[in-house]
Amino acid sequence: MKAVSDPIYKENCGACHFAYQPELLPSASWESILNRPDNHFGESFDLDVEIRKAILVYLQTNAAEHSISKRSVKIMRSLGSQIPMRISEIPYIRGKHREIPAATVKRQSIGSLSNCTACHTRAQEGIYDDDFVVIPE
C-alpha cells in the first residue's frame, strides 16, 4: 500500500490517531465515517466543512476499490456488499489476526486491533508484511 501522502488528512486525522491508509477501506466506509462527526468511535471531531470535503476526496479517491495493491484487492473481495465502519471489522483483516489471542490484543501496549502501529512496525509506510511485525509485551 501507499503511505499516506495528503498533508490535510495527516494533520487533521493523524493528530488524534494513526492516519490509516485510504486503501484499507472502501470509499463508502470513509464517507460514513466522515459524515458522523458526533459519533467518531465514541469521540467527536470538529472539522471545517471545506477541510472535511478535502479529506473525503483524498480518502475516496485512494480507497480500497481504486487500489491495485494485493491487500486492498483481498479486502474488497472479503467484503462482498458490506460497508464496514472499522478496519477491524473487515473479514480479511480479522482472518489475518485470527491466531492472535484476545488477551494479547488487550495488552496495554496494544489495546485493540485498531492500533496497527503497535505491532506493524512499518504501518506508516503502508507495509503490513509479517516480516515487519513485532508483538509487544
PDB file of C-alpha atoms in Angstrom:
ATOM      1  CA  MET A   1       0.000   0.000   0.000  1.00  0.00           C
ATOM      2  CA  LYS A   2       0.999   3.569  -0.449  1.00  0.00           C
ATOM      3  CA  ALA A   3       1.977   5.645   2.553  1.00  0.00           C
ATOM      4  CA  VAL A   4      -0.440   8.426   3.458  1.00  0.00           C
ATOM      5  CA  SER A   5       0.522  11.431   1.379  1.00  0.00           C
ATOM      6  CA  ASP A   6      -2.173  14.041   1.990  1.00  0.00           C
ATOM      7  CA  PRO A   7      -0.999  16.677   4.476  1.00  0.00           C
ATOM      8  CA  ILE A   8      -4.542  17.831   5.333  1.00  0.00           C
ATOM      9  CA  TYR A   9      -5.608  14.290   6.234  1.00  0.00           C
ATOM     10  CA  LYS A  10      -2.356  13.634   8.140  1.00  0.00           C
ATOM     11  CA  GLU A  11      -2.602  16.879  10.087  1.00  0.00           C
ATOM     12  CA  ASN A  12      -6.281  16.685  10.999  1.00  0.00           C
ATOM     13  CA  CYS A  13      -6.909  12.968  11.467  1.00  0.00           C
ATOM     14  CA  GLY A  14      -3.373  11.938  12.367  1.00  0.00           C
ATOM     15  CA  ALA A  15      -3.384  14.427  15.243  1.00  0.00           C
ATOM     16  CA  CYS A  16      -5.647  12.082  17.239  1.00  0.00           C
ATOM     17  CA  HIS A  17      -4.913   8.612  15.852  1.00  0.00           C
ATOM     18  CA  PHE A  18      -2.911   6.733  13.260  1.00  0.00           C
ATOM     19  CA  ALA A  19      -3.720   8.115   9.814  1.00  0.00           C
ATOM     20  CA  TYR A  20      -4.867   4.877   8.192  1.00  0.00           C
ATOM     21  CA  GLN A  21      -4.106   4.313   4.536  1.00  0.00           C
ATOM     22  CA  PRO A  22      -7.201   5.059   2.430  1.00  0.00           C
ATOM     23  CA  GLU A  23      -6.682   1.689   0.726  1.00  0.00           C
ATOM     24  CA  LEU A  24      -7.770  -0.113   3.911  1.00  0.00           C
ATOM     25  CA  LEU A  25     -11.462   0.758   3.464  1.00  0.00           C
ATOM     26  CA  PRO A  26     -13.874   1.254   0.567  1.00  0.00           C
ATOM     27  CA  SER A  27     -14.985   4.781  -0.258  1.00  0.00           C
ATOM     28  CA  ALA A  28     -18.490   4.220   1.172  1.00  0.00           C
ATOM     29  CA  SER A  29     -16.916   3.435   4.553  1.00  0.00           C
ATOM     30  CA  TRP A  30     -14.833   6.603   4.515  1.00  0.00           C
ATOM     31  CA  GLU A  31     -17.911   8.644   3.647  1.00  0.00           C
ATOM     32  CA  SER A  32     -19.898   7.108   6.513  1.00  0.00           C
ATOM     33  CA  ILE A  33     -17.072   7.722   8.968  1.00  0.00           C
ATOM     34  CA  LEU A  34     -16.626  11.361   7.998  1.00  0.00           C
ATOM     35  CA  ASN A  35     -20.359  12.041   7.961  1.00  0.00           C
ATOM     36  CA  ARG A  36     -20.664  11.155  11.652  1.00  0.00           C
ATOM     37  CA  PRO A  37     -18.578  13.822  13.417  1.00  0.00           C
ATOM     38  CA  ASP A  38     -20.557  13.464  16.653  1.00  0.00           C
ATOM     39  CA  ASN A  39     -20.083   9.697  16.790  1.00  0.00           C
ATOM     40  CA  HIS A  40     -16.496   9.008  15.769  1.00  0.00           C
ATOM     41  CA  PHE A  41     -15.889   5.771  17.644  1.00  0.00           C
ATOM     42  CA  GLY A  42     -17.024   7.214  20.955  1.00  0.00           C
ATOM     43  CA  GLU A  43     -15.494  10.616  20.311  1.00  0.00           C
ATOM     44  CA  SER A  44     -16.414  13.627  18.236  1.00  0.00           C
ATOM     45  CA  PHE A  45     -14.414  15.733  15.832  1.00  0.00           C
ATOM     46  CA  ASP A  46     -14.873  19.251  14.603  1.00  0.00           C
ATOM     47  CA  LEU A  47     -13.626  19.908  11.095  1.00  0.00           C
ATOM     48  CA  ASP A  48     -14.303  22.869   8.873  1.00  0.00           C
ATOM     49  CA  VAL A  49     -16.677  21.866   6.053  1.00  0.00           C
ATOM     50  CA  GLU A  50     -14.046  22.516   3.371  1.00  0.00           C
ATOM     51  CA  ILE A  51     -11.377  20.556   5.230  1.00  0.00           C
ATOM     52  CA  ARG A  52     -13.763  17.629   5.691  1.00  0.00           C
ATOM     53  CA  LYS A  53     -14.583  17.695   1.971  1.00  0.00           C
ATOM     54  CA  ALA A  54     -10.885  17.739   1.053  1.00  0.00           C
ATOM     55  CA  ILE A  55     -10.173  14.800   3.354  1.00  0.00           C
ATOM     56  CA  LEU A  56     -13.116  12.854   1.946  1.00  0.00           C
ATOM     57  CA  VAL A  57     -11.961  13.449  -1.628  1.00  0.00           C
ATOM     58  CA  TYR A  58      -8.483  12.146  -0.741  1.00  0.00           C
ATOM     59  CA  LEU A  59      -9.840   9.084   1.083  1.00  0.00           C
ATOM     60  CA  GLN A  60     -12.399   8.190  -1.581  1.00  0.00           C
ATOM     61  CA  THR A  61     -10.025   8.740  -4.495  1.00  0.00           C
ATOM     62  CA  ASN A  62      -7.496   6.387  -2.889  1.00  0.00           C
ATOM     63  CA  ALA A  63      -9.957   3.929  -1.295  1.00  0.00           C
ATOM     64  CA  ALA A  64      -9.621   0.151  -1.461  1.00  0.00           C
ATOM     65  CA  GLU A  65     -11.755  -0.313  -4.569  1.00  0.00           C
ATOM     66  CA  HIS A  66      -9.453   2.029  -6.514  1.00  0.00           C
ATOM     67  CA  SER A  67      -6.234   0.336  -5.424  1.00  0.00           C
ATOM     68  CA  ILE A  68      -4.252  -2.350  -7.184  1.00  0.00           C
ATOM     69  CA  SER A  69      -2.406  -3.387  -4.010  1.00  0.00           C
ATOM     70  CA  LYS A  70      -2.829  -7.087  -3.258  1.00  0.00           C
ATOM     71  CA  ARG A  71      -4.076  -6.325   0.251  1.00  0.00           C
ATOM     72  CA  SER A  72      -6.753  -3.901  -0.970  1.00  0.00           C
ATOM     73  CA  VAL A  73      -7.954  -6.387  -3.565  1.00  0.00           C
ATOM     74  CA  LYS A  74      -8.246  -9.038  -0.832  1.00  0.00           C
ATOM     75  CA  ILE A  75     -10.055  -6.569   1.431  1.00  0.00           C
ATOM     76  CA  MET A  76     -12.606  -5.776  -1.266  1.00  0.00           C
ATOM     77  CA  ARG A  77     -13.082  -9.446  -2.142  1.00  0.00           C
ATOM     78  CA  SER A  78     -13.751 -10.296   1.511  1.00  0.00           C
ATOM     79  CA  LEU A  79     -16.354  -7.556   1.934  1.00  0.00           C
ATOM     80  CA  GLY A  80     -18.898  -8.500  -0.690  1.00  0.00           C
ATOM     81  CA  SER A  81     -21.566  -5.810  -0.264  1.00  0.00           C
ATOM     82  CA  GLN A  82     -20.604  -4.925   3.336  1.00  0.00           C
ATOM     83  CA  ILE A  83     -19.701  -1.354   4.246  1.00  0.00           C
ATOM     84  CA  PRO A  84     -17.610  -1.682   7.409  1.00  0.00           C
ATOM     85  CA  MET A  85     -17.241   1.201   9.823  1.00  0.00           C
ATOM     86  CA  ARG A  86     -13.975  -0.166  11.217  1.00  0.00           C
ATOM     87  CA  ILE A  87     -10.932  -1.701   9.583  1.00  0.00           C
ATOM     88  CA  SER A  88     -11.011  -4.342  12.313  1.00  0.00           C
ATOM     89  CA  GLU A  89     -14.464  -5.461  11.027  1.00  0.00           C
ATOM     90  CA  ILE A  90     -13.124  -6.449   7.610  1.00  0.00           C
ATOM     91  CA  PRO A  91     -13.251 -10.249   7.196  1.00  0.00           C
ATOM     92  CA  TYR A  92      -9.812 -10.326   5.523  1.00  0.00           C
ATOM     93  CA  ILE A  93      -8.238  -8.305   8.367  1.00  0.00           C
ATOM     94  CA  ARG A  94      -9.976 -10.420  11.016  1.00  0.00           C
ATOM     95  CA  GLY A  95      -8.694 -13.547   9.293  1.00  0.00           C
ATOM     96  CA  LYS A  96      -5.122 -12.252   9.261  1.00  0.00           C
ATOM     97  CA  HIS A  97      -5.318 -11.701  13.042  1.00  0.00           C
ATOM     98  CA  ARG A  98      -7.311 -14.843  13.963  1.00  0.00           C
ATOM     99  CA  GLU A  99      -4.385 -16.618  15.634  1.00  0.00           C
ATOM    100  CA  ILE A 100      -3.602 -13.746  17.987  1.00  0.00           C
ATOM    101  CA  PRO A 101      -5.195 -14.447  21.388  1.00  0.00           C
ATOM    102  CA  ALA A 102      -7.675 -11.846  22.650  1.00  0.00           C
ATOM    103  CA  ALA A 103      -5.568 -11.446  25.800  1.00  0.00           C
ATOM    104  CA  THR A 104      -2.586 -10.423  23.663  1.00  0.00           C
ATOM    105  CA  VAL A 105      -4.621  -7.805  21.810  1.00  0.00           C
ATOM    106  CA  LYS A 106      -5.928  -6.433  25.126  1.00  0.00           C
ATOM    107  CA  ARG A 107      -2.432  -5.823  26.484  1.00  0.00           C
ATOM    108  CA  GLN A 108      -1.882  -2.207  27.467  1.00  0.00           C
ATOM    109  CA  SER A 109       0.868  -1.984  24.851  1.00  0.00           C
ATOM    110  CA  ILE A 110      -1.641  -2.852  22.099  1.00  0.00           C
ATOM    111  CA  GLY A 111      -5.163  -2.131  23.327  1.00  0.00           C
ATOM    112  CA  SER A 112      -7.118  -3.185  20.227  1.00  0.00           C
ATOM    113  CA  LEU A 113      -6.773  -4.303  16.638  1.00  0.00           C
ATOM    114  CA  SER A 114      -7.207  -0.678  15.594  1.00  0.00           C
ATOM    115  CA  ASN A 115      -3.747   0.142  16.965  1.00  0.00           C
ATOM    116  CA  CYS A 116      -1.889  -1.038  13.851  1.00  0.00           C
ATOM    117  CA  THR A 117       1.381   0.663  14.735  1.00  0.00           C
ATOM    118  CA  ALA A 118       1.665  -1.300  17.999  1.00  0.00           C
ATOM    119  CA  CYS A 119       2.738  -4.410  16.071  1.00  0.00           C
ATOM    120  CA  HIS A 120       3.178  -3.396  12.442  1.00  0.00           C
ATOM    121  CA  THR A 121       6.480  -1.550  12.687  1.00  0.00           C
ATOM    122  CA  ARG A 122       6.238  -0.151   9.151  1.00  0.00           C
ATOM    123  CA  ALA A 123       2.494   0.594   9.046  1.00  0.00           C
ATOM    124  CA  GLN A 124       3.085   4.304   8.467  1.00  0.00           C
ATOM    125  CA  GLU A 125       4.851   3.361   5.251  1.00  0.00           C
ATOM    126  CA  GLY A 126       1.918   1.166   4.211  1.00  0.00           C
ATOM    127  CA  ILE A 127       3.884  -2.023   4.845  1.00  0.00           C
ATOM    128  CA  TYR A 128       1.986  -4.661   6.824  1.00  0.00           C
ATOM    129  CA  ASP A 129       4.019  -7.720   5.847  1.00  0.00           C
ATOM    130  CA  ASP A 130       4.553 -10.368   8.519  1.00  0.00           C
ATOM    131  CA  ASP A 131       8.312  -9.776   8.292  1.00  0.00           C
ATOM    132  CA  PHE A 132       7.813  -6.420   9.998  1.00  0.00           C
ATOM    133  CA  VAL A 133       5.503  -7.493  12.814  1.00  0.00           C
ATOM    134  CA  VAL A 134       6.707  -7.340  16.397  1.00  0.00           C
ATOM    135  CA  ILE A 135       4.109  -8.093  19.059  1.00  0.00           C
ATOM    136  CA  PRO A 136       4.979  -6.042  22.161  1.00  0.00           C
ATOM    137  CA  GLU A 137       4.856  -7.402  25.704  1.00  0.00           C
TER     138      GLU A 137
END
